[in-house]
């Protein structure tokens, strides 16, 4: 047996590094591909579930049967509509012998009797009447005498040549309007209205029976009452009369009428109850109306004008004018036409409106029963005629005896105040009313409590109005104001007295030496500034200058200002030019009359010339660096004090600052430097205070010859020791080599 051959073991070969990297990369790529393929399979499974559902939504499961859909091209054509014949027209029945269905309508039924000269039908229509016309009976129309209605006959797009006629014009009048007509009742009776027209070459007739009856007597009616607020000549009531009536004068409209309220009247008791003629045309009718007004009065709470619901017109019913001769301005009872407002004030007369749709009570049948009757009333009026008396007015604006105006009142009105005339010469007022032109004592007239029953002539006494007064007063400081009453003389006060219809002269404020004008004020505390202009010409109040005007204006003066400048200069080899030196500023009054201001204005200027503005309190502080300055506006006559803080006075030596600076100052009104850091002065002119702060480094002095030799020996010994040390160091380095 042959021994089993041993298979040699091949040692594992080590792959090069690049080969390993390449294999590793291939493996990663394979893993990526496997992952992408797995994701693709998962996505396909999901989409496989979704796609069939979407397809089901778009494609119906069952399509409609083919036989249920008829193509448009195969639809049967619509049958033509049969031609419309006469028997199918509504309300038209053809006559025998003219149409296939002529036997359905008797030939002579509904024919209207002919009346010579009364027909509105053409000759052609009358010729065709015996051959091919037919008749249709319509409804019965009822009218009252004087009433008008519109009736509508047969009509369509094919009908034409419409004509209308009345069988009795003395009973009913007809006016054609194509397929419709307007009929008016003339007198009691019955008439036939015939409407003829052509249709497809044939003539047709339809008839309307009209029954005219007598007018329904008037009954109860709620009537609007309007008052003519004017006399026979159209002059409006006086404002005093409007006040007595309790009405708003501005509510009187342009035609001078105002709404007073309503009244319930029994119109059946009027003589002219047929409504054809003027309703109020006799004194008997007026007596009846006024009797009813007196018994119940006007209901003022129902007026269309809310402002006049408390009017007192019922107190003057006895003064109603009974004369109805005035066609346009007299009292009247009327019925408004359709389309007019219920509060219409037209003056078209008192006749019944034939084209109105109102019932016997005067209420609209097509406007929710609104009141349509109007009772327009006028009242007897009297006048107060004003004349200028013997006034000898020097202005020439009026002459004695000239008329000055007139007032209109209801006769019998009782005044509760004296009526005043508003037309007067400029600058004058009424001093009284008299019944004599020369104003005799005992002839004064005021009318208060006395009824005015007749026209009255009144003479006016006029005098110039009392002057308005304006006072001008110097309230604070030193100065003067001009006095217009003394030819512009100057003083502490001034007076301006002038007619209220004129204007004030005004006043000018002038400051004294060293003072300046601050302003005119309307209060003594000088808080409410009127103007800062020296010349004051007062403006009139909103209601104008009045005789009772007495106003005072106050002038205020303040001290004129002076300029104070404080500068700071820093010097020395140890000085710091950026150091802030702090200063205190104080301001004192020279007298007890004027208080020191709370603050003053200043301008701070830097070393490079830049400046800023501000204010500083009268006991405030400020800082200055080298080359900086502060300039302040100081009222004239005030004393000031400037102090450099943190500095101590050393008597005859310069003051010393805590940081080692020596301080001196100079001023523009003194010579030489002062060894001080404080300066005060009464400022009468511009002044400059200059501070100088110096800081120097000093070398010690005063050594003798012995001290000098000793110092030299010490210095020589030190130098020798340094030299010896240097030699030793050099030798050690040489030995080491």
XYZ file of C-alpha atoms in Angstrom:
737
model
C 0.000 0.000 0.000
C 1.459 3.167 -1.069
C 1.862 5.653 1.660
C -0.554 8.594 1.533
C 1.104 11.492 -0.023
C 1.295 14.462 2.223
C 0.008 17.618 0.687
C 2.412 20.417 1.309
C 1.012 23.434 3.111
C 1.344 26.547 1.122
C 2.177 29.433 3.323
C -0.436 32.287 3.238
C 0.573 34.980 0.938
C 0.330 38.513 2.140
C -1.489 40.707 -0.273
C -0.014 44.014 -1.119
C -1.620 47.000 0.680
C -3.065 48.475 -2.513
C -4.708 45.208 -3.336
C -6.325 45.068 0.085
C -7.630 48.595 -0.254
C -9.025 47.776 -3.634
C -10.795 44.686 -2.385
C -12.212 46.593 0.545
C -13.543 49.271 -1.769
C -15.135 46.648 -3.973
C -16.766 45.097 -0.965
C -18.219 48.456 0.149
C -19.514 49.085 -3.344
C -21.126 45.683 -3.359
C -22.776 46.448 -0.061
C -24.085 49.770 -1.438
C -25.493 48.092 -4.517
C -27.198 45.440 -2.388
C -28.742 48.127 -0.166
C -30.027 50.153 -3.138
C -31.506 47.007 -4.709
C -33.304 46.166 -1.436
C -34.748 49.666 -1.223
C -35.900 49.404 -4.849
C -37.696 46.122 -4.115
C -39.445 47.608 -1.051
C -40.547 50.676 -3.009
C -41.887 48.482 -5.830
C -44.003 46.501 -3.380
C -45.530 49.689 -1.955
C -46.236 51.204 -5.373
C -47.727 47.928 -6.503
C -50.401 48.343 -3.859
C -51.109 51.994 -4.729
C -51.171 51.987 -8.537
C -54.240 49.739 -8.974
C -56.266 51.968 -6.634
C -55.459 55.087 -8.646
C -56.360 53.305 -11.843
C -59.701 52.305 -10.358
C -60.506 55.953 -9.570
C -59.874 57.025 -13.160
C -61.526 54.153 -15.058
C -65.148 53.259 -14.180
C -65.774 49.651 -13.365
C -68.760 49.570 -15.729
C -69.052 51.604 -18.843
C -72.518 52.893 -19.782
C -74.477 50.797 -22.196
C -74.064 51.808 -25.795
C -77.806 51.793 -26.411
C -78.304 54.494 -23.735
C -76.291 57.040 -25.675
C -77.681 58.449 -28.892
C -75.151 60.245 -31.034
C -76.074 63.830 -31.795
C -76.020 63.182 -35.517
C -78.653 60.423 -35.157
C -81.128 62.389 -32.981
C -84.509 62.803 -34.639
C -85.222 66.329 -35.844
C -87.652 68.353 -33.756
C -91.117 68.633 -35.218
C -91.977 72.153 -36.376
C -94.327 74.043 -34.106
C -97.837 74.378 -35.548
C -98.833 77.827 -36.658
C -100.842 79.626 -34.007
C -104.396 80.161 -35.125
C -106.951 82.659 -34.024
C -108.866 80.241 -31.834
C -105.722 79.632 -29.725
C -105.163 83.299 -28.911
C -106.289 83.973 -25.337
C -109.459 85.963 -25.033
C -110.190 85.943 -28.805
C -113.036 83.933 -30.424
C -113.137 83.969 -34.237
C -116.394 84.792 -36.057
C -118.257 82.196 -38.145
C -116.896 81.808 -41.661
C -113.402 83.103 -40.900
C -111.776 80.139 -39.069
C -112.274 76.321 -38.846
C -113.745 76.759 -35.347
C -116.018 79.697 -36.069
C -119.109 77.871 -34.755
C -117.802 78.062 -31.164
C -118.637 81.802 -30.870
C -121.936 83.481 -31.823
C -121.391 86.134 -34.465
C -123.147 89.022 -32.714
C -122.154 88.330 -29.087
C -120.648 91.324 -27.337
C -120.924 93.712 -30.284
C -120.944 97.329 -29.182
C -123.595 99.608 -30.635
C -122.280 101.961 -33.271
C -122.502 105.693 -32.711
C -121.946 108.068 -35.579
C -118.956 110.386 -35.165
C -117.925 108.596 -31.984
C -115.667 105.850 -33.300
C -111.865 105.882 -32.992
C -111.576 102.863 -35.333
C -110.278 103.437 -38.868
C -112.567 103.194 -41.902
C -110.832 99.986 -42.896
C -111.726 98.361 -39.571
C -115.386 99.299 -39.937
C -115.519 97.778 -43.445
C -114.009 94.515 -42.160
C -116.366 94.356 -39.200
C -119.121 92.523 -41.101
C -116.726 90.142 -42.821
C -113.983 88.878 -40.522
C -114.194 90.527 -37.073
C -114.919 88.835 -33.751
C -115.831 90.118 -30.277
C -114.497 89.198 -26.823
C -116.353 90.404 -23.720
C -114.069 91.842 -20.935
C -114.682 92.682 -17.253
C -116.837 95.517 -16.002
C -115.109 98.794 -14.996
C -116.529 101.051 -12.264
C -115.725 104.747 -11.959
C -116.853 107.726 -9.980
C -117.528 111.026 -11.695
C -114.200 112.729 -12.151
C -112.185 109.551 -11.483
C -109.666 108.203 -13.995
C -108.433 104.652 -14.522
C -106.183 102.842 -16.970
C -107.461 99.699 -18.697
C -105.287 97.235 -20.628
C -106.518 95.394 -23.732
C -105.254 92.325 -25.571
C -101.759 92.612 -26.956
C -98.831 90.527 -28.117
C -95.866 91.053 -30.417
C -98.020 90.323 -33.516
C -100.936 92.598 -32.696
C -101.070 96.133 -34.083
C -103.200 99.059 -35.242
C -104.794 99.486 -31.807
C -107.748 101.885 -31.519
C -110.267 102.714 -28.791
C -113.738 104.280 -28.796
C -116.440 105.143 -26.278
C -120.097 104.452 -26.976
C -121.102 107.592 -24.965
C -118.550 110.356 -24.580
C -120.846 112.269 -22.284
C -120.550 109.380 -19.799
C -116.963 108.121 -20.293
C -114.073 109.736 -22.104
C -111.300 107.497 -23.475
C -107.735 108.321 -24.469
C -105.832 105.683 -26.462
C -102.326 104.607 -25.563
C -101.637 101.631 -27.833
C -102.896 98.428 -26.253
C -104.042 100.364 -23.142
C -106.229 103.413 -22.629
C -107.194 105.950 -19.959
C -110.891 106.307 -19.185
C -112.445 109.152 -17.192
C -115.905 109.276 -15.662
C -117.842 112.322 -16.921
C -121.362 111.705 -15.637
C -123.481 108.932 -14.188
C -124.394 106.112 -16.641
C -123.089 103.080 -18.530
C -120.902 103.126 -21.632
C -119.015 100.551 -23.702
C -115.361 100.953 -24.563
C -114.293 99.045 -27.711
C -110.704 98.082 -28.357
C -109.914 97.140 -32.003
C -106.645 95.661 -33.244
C -105.267 93.625 -36.154
C -103.695 90.164 -35.855
C -102.352 88.159 -38.866
C -104.370 90.222 -41.281
C -107.616 90.036 -39.363
C -109.346 92.645 -37.233
C -110.527 91.783 -33.726
C -112.573 93.666 -31.165
C -112.812 93.448 -27.389
C -115.162 95.508 -25.274
C -115.213 96.871 -21.718
C -118.338 97.930 -19.909
C -117.813 101.057 -17.778
C -120.289 102.012 -15.056
C -119.957 105.615 -13.789
C -121.530 106.529 -10.452
C -121.766 109.685 -8.353
C -118.751 110.464 -6.062
C -118.717 108.827 -2.678
C -119.390 111.492 -0.049
C -116.396 112.496 2.043
C -116.204 110.946 5.498
C -113.828 111.156 8.446
C -110.254 112.122 7.514
C -107.062 112.758 9.451
C -105.684 115.992 8.056
C -102.203 117.475 8.262
C -102.289 121.132 9.341
C -99.748 123.640 7.996
C -99.509 127.283 9.073
C -98.538 130.152 6.773
C -96.020 132.103 8.894
C -96.444 135.303 6.850
C -98.745 138.217 6.153
C -100.709 138.842 2.962
C -97.626 140.362 1.324
C -95.440 137.346 2.092
C -93.498 138.957 4.980
C -92.487 136.296 7.490
C -93.450 136.267 11.141
C -91.122 138.023 13.536
C -88.749 135.937 15.593
C -90.705 137.129 18.649
C -93.915 135.716 17.120
C -92.190 132.383 16.487
C -91.118 132.327 20.137
C -94.706 133.049 21.240
C -95.943 130.165 19.100
C -93.304 127.857 20.556
C -91.821 126.959 17.167
C -88.263 126.923 15.907
C -87.859 129.979 13.684
C -85.419 128.066 11.463
C -88.028 125.349 10.861
C -90.088 127.763 8.757
C -89.309 126.598 5.238
C -88.426 128.694 2.201
C -92.097 129.195 1.326
C -92.772 130.445 4.910
C -94.876 127.513 6.156
C -94.402 125.276 9.180
C -96.034 122.011 10.267
C -98.320 122.353 13.295
C -99.867 118.858 13.653
C -102.994 116.943 12.572
C -106.733 117.178 13.112
C -109.564 114.629 12.609
C -112.310 116.252 10.505
C -115.774 115.101 9.465
C -115.665 116.196 5.824
C -119.131 114.895 5.061
C -120.568 118.021 6.693
C -119.032 120.296 4.083
C -121.365 121.795 1.494
C -119.167 120.820 -1.427
C -119.004 117.131 -0.610
C -118.758 115.867 -4.205
C -115.020 116.740 -4.341
C -115.331 118.148 -7.858
C -114.987 121.823 -7.068
C -113.091 123.755 -4.423
C -113.705 122.019 -1.115
C -113.677 125.167 1.049
C -115.533 127.673 -1.090
C -117.996 129.213 1.327
C -118.127 130.863 4.738
C -120.411 128.032 5.888
C -117.691 125.481 5.136
C -115.171 127.579 7.013
C -117.460 127.967 9.998
C -117.804 124.178 10.043
C -114.047 123.594 9.851
C -113.236 126.165 12.543
C -115.988 124.822 14.758
C -114.452 121.370 14.560
C -110.945 122.835 15.164
C -112.149 124.640 18.277
C -113.913 121.598 19.647
C -110.913 119.269 19.458
C -107.870 121.417 18.659
C -104.831 120.578 16.567
C -102.890 117.513 17.706
C -99.401 119.069 17.811
C -97.734 115.834 18.938
C -98.157 114.391 15.430
C -96.334 117.151 13.565
C -93.740 116.011 11.055
C -91.247 118.424 12.666
C -90.163 117.212 16.097
C -88.942 120.688 17.077
C -92.482 122.084 16.952
C -94.384 119.460 18.967
C -95.034 121.948 21.778
C -96.321 124.774 19.574
C -99.147 126.967 20.910
C -101.025 127.521 17.665
C -104.313 126.399 19.273
C -104.309 129.652 21.257
C -104.784 131.632 18.033
C -107.485 129.578 16.216
C -109.923 132.515 16.487
C -107.628 134.518 14.178
C -107.832 132.113 11.198
C -108.640 133.954 7.978
C -112.010 132.799 6.603
C -111.494 134.552 3.278
C -110.788 132.002 0.513
C -110.310 134.557 -2.241
C -106.525 134.086 -2.169
C -105.944 131.436 -4.821
C -102.383 130.805 -3.825
C -102.045 132.105 -0.289
C -105.441 131.626 1.344
C -106.435 128.953 3.813
C -107.540 125.777 2.076
C -108.251 122.085 2.436
C -106.671 120.023 -0.310
C -105.802 116.489 -1.305
C -102.212 115.828 -2.329
C -101.562 114.272 -5.739
C -99.832 110.906 -6.105
C -96.074 111.288 -5.794
C -96.185 114.403 -3.599
C -94.743 114.188 -0.119
C -97.270 114.134 2.701
C -95.825 117.407 4.012
C -95.993 119.168 0.647
C -96.586 122.903 0.867
C -97.602 123.568 -2.750
C -100.189 126.249 -3.369
C -101.935 124.748 -6.413
C -105.473 125.351 -5.118
C -108.008 123.256 -3.272
C -109.432 121.054 -6.003
C -109.677 117.292 -5.915
C -106.869 115.635 -7.856
C -108.591 113.510 -10.526
C -105.628 111.169 -11.035
C -105.196 110.342 -7.352
C -105.855 106.940 -5.825
C -107.298 107.969 -2.454
C -110.283 106.721 -0.565
C -113.034 108.885 0.873
C -111.025 109.426 4.060
C -108.156 110.961 2.154
C -105.763 108.102 2.772
C -103.548 106.745 0.018
C -104.525 103.326 -1.284
C -100.997 102.597 -2.478
C -98.845 104.240 0.189
C -99.608 102.274 3.363
C -102.554 104.477 4.228
C -100.444 107.627 4.652
C -102.304 110.855 5.397
C -102.827 112.870 2.242
C -105.289 115.586 3.234
C -103.782 119.023 3.926
C -105.407 121.867 5.803
C -103.397 125.018 5.153
C -104.258 127.868 7.514
C -103.502 131.572 7.506
C -103.954 134.008 10.353
C -104.812 137.665 10.556
C -101.627 139.674 11.071
C -100.671 143.088 12.461
C -97.461 145.087 12.114
C -95.224 147.151 14.325
C -93.681 149.740 12.004
C -90.525 151.397 13.342
C -89.408 154.946 12.454
C -86.380 156.920 13.658
C -87.460 159.720 15.969
C -85.902 163.136 16.420
C -82.425 161.910 17.303
C -80.266 164.397 15.355
C -77.802 161.597 14.727
C -74.454 163.152 13.746
C -73.184 160.139 11.821
C -75.412 160.717 8.780
C -76.153 156.966 8.581
C -79.905 157.562 8.968
C -82.375 160.429 9.025
C -85.124 161.300 11.418
C -88.411 159.850 10.216
C -86.807 157.143 8.065
C -88.343 153.654 8.373
C -86.220 151.338 10.475
C -88.026 148.026 9.943
C -91.214 146.128 10.670
C -92.373 143.225 12.844
C -95.157 140.775 11.853
C -97.415 139.262 14.550
C -100.683 137.309 14.683
C -103.483 139.718 15.626
C -104.158 139.563 19.352
C -100.726 138.187 20.243
C -99.594 139.249 23.712
C -95.901 140.090 24.024
C -93.850 138.822 26.942
C -90.976 141.184 26.077
C -90.511 144.377 24.115
C -89.864 143.624 20.455
C -86.443 144.977 19.471
C -85.445 146.381 16.119
C -82.221 144.970 14.737
C -81.395 147.587 12.081
C -79.540 150.469 13.748
C -76.823 152.928 12.774
C -73.317 151.648 13.372
C -72.245 152.166 16.968
C -75.675 153.133 18.313
C -78.150 151.448 20.606
C -81.847 151.832 21.388
C -82.542 154.068 24.366
C -86.304 153.553 24.221
C -89.473 153.194 22.124
C -92.148 155.894 21.991
C -95.473 156.559 20.297
C -94.410 160.179 19.639
C -91.535 161.243 17.416
C -90.047 163.673 19.957
C -90.112 161.099 22.757
C -92.506 162.966 25.005
C -92.582 161.730 28.603
C -95.417 159.319 29.194
C -95.479 158.046 25.614
C -93.081 155.172 26.227
C -94.104 151.920 24.520
C -93.119 148.360 25.380
C -96.168 146.184 24.465
C -95.488 143.788 27.325
C -98.746 142.214 28.492
C -100.816 144.165 25.959
C -102.346 142.303 22.996
C -101.421 143.786 19.629
C -104.731 144.260 17.854
C -103.845 146.808 15.158
C -100.907 148.169 13.213
C -98.756 150.408 15.422
C -96.151 153.066 14.585
C -93.258 153.189 17.029
C -90.482 155.822 17.135
C -86.983 154.721 18.098
C -84.740 156.771 20.335
C -81.084 155.908 19.765
C -77.858 156.971 21.483
C -74.182 156.043 20.964
C -73.190 152.741 22.542
C -71.190 152.784 25.786
C -67.496 152.480 25.098
C -65.494 149.324 25.572
C -62.529 149.803 27.917
C -59.023 148.293 27.792
C -56.381 149.014 30.466
C -52.597 148.767 29.959
C -50.440 148.329 33.090
C -46.688 147.979 33.765
C -46.761 144.929 36.026
C -43.078 143.978 36.480
C -39.702 145.577 35.900
C -38.880 149.074 34.716
C -40.512 150.610 31.656
C -43.529 152.549 30.385
C -46.693 151.992 28.285
C -48.398 154.503 26.011
C -51.810 155.875 26.992
C -54.208 156.252 23.978
C -56.552 158.430 26.079
C -53.775 161.019 26.577
C -52.453 161.312 23.033
C -50.006 158.439 23.442
C -48.402 159.858 26.586
C -46.147 157.374 28.402
C -46.531 156.199 31.983
C -47.101 153.220 34.205
C -50.724 152.840 33.012
C -52.775 153.513 29.872
C -56.466 153.574 28.957
C -58.146 152.691 25.650
C -61.857 153.644 25.434
C -63.692 153.146 22.119
C -67.115 152.483 20.609
C -67.821 148.700 20.492
C -68.459 148.950 16.765
C -64.986 150.438 16.357
C -61.549 149.125 17.306
C -58.943 149.897 20.005
C -55.870 152.057 19.337
C -53.541 149.781 21.311
C -50.446 150.525 23.427
C -46.660 150.301 23.083
C -44.393 149.015 25.884
C -40.963 150.722 26.242
C -38.263 149.311 28.602
C -36.138 151.551 30.798
C -32.331 151.711 30.561
C -30.819 148.356 31.439
C -34.146 146.564 31.013
C -35.766 144.728 28.168
C -39.433 143.971 27.292
C -40.516 140.407 28.114
C -44.144 140.421 26.840
C -47.803 141.401 27.248
C -49.797 139.097 29.540
C -53.536 138.678 30.194
C -53.133 137.942 33.925
C -51.413 139.859 36.760
C -49.083 136.911 37.499
C -47.712 137.211 33.965
C -48.281 133.548 33.145
C -50.566 133.771 30.081
C -48.535 135.369 27.328
C -50.538 137.312 24.727
C -47.641 138.537 22.584
C -43.945 139.366 22.960
C -44.261 142.231 20.486
C -43.930 145.651 22.110
C -46.932 147.038 20.180
C -50.226 145.494 21.333
C -53.490 146.044 19.397
C -56.036 143.787 21.142
C -58.206 141.480 19.048
C -61.982 141.452 19.518
C -63.516 138.490 21.403
C -65.515 135.901 19.453
C -68.780 137.725 20.173
C -67.255 141.108 19.308
C -66.597 144.109 21.511
C -69.448 144.777 23.925
C -70.458 147.755 25.985
C -69.584 145.771 29.100
C -66.057 144.978 27.905
C -63.375 145.900 30.462
C -60.036 144.136 29.919
C -56.536 144.661 31.362
C -53.244 143.721 29.711
C -50.012 143.548 31.734
C -46.527 144.518 30.508
C -43.492 142.724 31.947
C -39.882 143.963 31.795
C -36.730 142.057 32.808
C -33.123 143.059 33.311
C -30.950 143.325 30.227
C -28.227 140.637 30.188
C -24.404 140.872 30.290
C -21.838 138.280 29.298
C -19.577 136.561 31.845
C -16.710 134.423 30.463
C -14.642 132.017 32.593
C -11.458 130.473 31.085
C -8.880 127.931 32.310
C -5.212 127.710 31.319
C -2.883 124.896 32.498
C 0.947 125.284 32.368
C 4.140 123.689 33.745
C 6.324 120.640 32.925
C 4.254 118.449 35.227
C 0.796 119.797 34.181
C -1.939 117.615 32.635
C -3.803 119.451 29.848
C -6.627 116.874 29.930
C -7.385 117.350 33.610
C -10.919 118.656 34.448
C -10.968 121.532 36.926
C -14.373 121.970 38.594
C -15.863 125.416 39.212
C -18.893 126.625 41.132
C -21.073 129.433 39.744
C -23.408 131.482 41.939
C -25.743 134.378 41.012
C -27.072 136.996 43.468
C -29.687 139.725 43.045
C -28.660 143.328 43.642
C -32.042 144.341 45.050
C -35.111 142.772 46.540
C -37.489 143.664 43.648
C -36.406 141.099 41.124
C -35.742 137.479 41.970
C -32.776 135.628 40.554
C -33.558 133.398 37.583
C -33.526 129.650 38.140
C -30.917 129.187 35.418
C -28.950 131.080 32.795
C -27.825 130.181 29.306
C -24.178 129.340 28.584
C -21.898 128.448 25.673
C -18.937 126.144 26.357
C -16.014 126.400 23.904
C -13.206 123.803 23.642
C -9.534 124.460 22.902
C -10.042 123.608 19.220
C -12.939 126.117 18.876
C -15.926 123.762 19.009
C -18.854 124.948 21.152
C -22.047 123.600 22.725
C -25.011 125.452 24.292
C -26.875 124.725 27.504
C -28.185 126.127 30.745
C -26.716 126.215 34.208
C -28.468 126.713 37.521
C -27.874 129.985 39.346
C -25.864 127.958 41.905
C -24.528 125.216 39.624
C -21.116 123.797 38.654
C -19.152 123.253 35.462
C -15.702 121.830 34.472
C -12.917 123.205 32.254
C -9.838 121.621 30.726
C -6.842 123.513 29.418
C -7.887 126.109 26.847
C -11.660 125.734 27.484
C -14.071 128.536 28.407
C -17.701 129.087 29.446
C -19.681 132.232 28.491
C -22.965 132.941 30.345
C -25.822 135.443 29.850
C -26.225 137.264 33.184
C -29.155 139.680 33.763
C -28.049 143.254 34.257
C -27.580 144.303 37.880
C -26.824 140.861 39.260
C -23.712 139.860 41.218
C -21.890 136.622 40.544
C -19.222 134.464 42.165
C -16.919 131.881 40.579
C -14.889 129.454 42.718
C -12.352 126.799 41.667
C -13.192 123.796 43.826
C -10.608 121.658 45.736
C -8.341 124.719 46.042
C -7.101 126.361 49.276
C -6.255 130.022 49.806
C -2.647 130.596 50.964
C -2.854 134.273 51.760
C -0.217 136.235 49.812
C 0.965 133.041 48.056
C -0.909 131.522 45.118
C -3.761 129.247 46.089
C -2.930 125.547 46.101
C -5.009 122.841 44.406
C -5.124 119.432 46.074
C -3.310 117.919 43.045
C -0.266 120.205 43.462
C -1.279 123.065 41.152
C -0.691 126.714 41.985
C -3.718 128.851 41.120
C -4.005 132.546 40.257
C -6.602 134.526 38.323
C -6.904 137.725 36.336
C -10.032 139.652 35.202
C -10.875 142.017 32.387
C -11.557 144.945 34.754
C -8.506 144.546 37.103
C -4.717 144.720 36.591
C -2.278 142.019 37.596
C -2.761 138.475 38.810
C -4.550 137.714 42.035
C -3.380 134.912 44.307
C -6.912 133.556 44.761
C -9.292 130.969 43.384
C -12.495 132.918 44.206
C -13.891 135.938 42.365
C -17.160 137.871 42.834
C -18.372 141.068 41.231
C -21.549 143.070 40.421
C -21.826 142.625 36.680
C -22.456 145.964 34.962
C -20.676 145.146 31.711
C -19.187 142.162 29.923
C -16.458 140.550 31.988
C -13.885 137.753 31.680
C -12.376 135.767 34.570
C -9.183 133.859 33.604
C -7.864 131.057 35.836
C -4.175 129.903 35.580
C -3.177 126.528 37.087
C 0.611 125.771 37.104
C 2.526 122.600 38.072
C 6.422 122.350 37.825
C 9.074 119.621 38.798
C 12.007 121.237 40.971
C 15.771 120.083 41.397
C 17.283 120.230 45.023
C 19.952 122.967 45.396
C 22.568 124.245 48.108
C 25.587 121.570 48.144
C 29.085 122.745 49.528
C 32.656 121.634 48.405
C 33.058 119.053 51.173
C 29.885 117.335 50.142
C 31.025 117.390 46.559
C 34.469 115.705 47.361
C 32.831 113.049 49.447
C 30.424 112.268 46.656
C 33.355 112.023 44.219
C 35.309 109.573 46.475
C 32.289 107.321 46.784
C 31.766 107.314 43.052
C 35.491 106.439 42.396
C 35.445 103.498 44.852
C 32.380 102.108 43.216
C 33.959 102.328 39.766
C 37.131 100.459 41.006
C 35.133 97.618 42.418
C 33.289 97.169 39.161
C 36.593 97.034 37.236
C 38.106 94.413 39.609
C 35.112 92.180 39.284
C 35.358 92.289 35.517
C 39.074 91.197 35.563
C 38.378 88.201 37.827
C 35.670 86.927 35.523
C 37.958 87.149 32.515
C 40.781 85.129 34.118
C 38.468 82.315 35.202
C 37.318 81.836 31.690
C 40.964 81.725 30.459
C 41.930 79.081 33.035
C 39.072 76.995 32.119
C 40.334 76.905 28.571
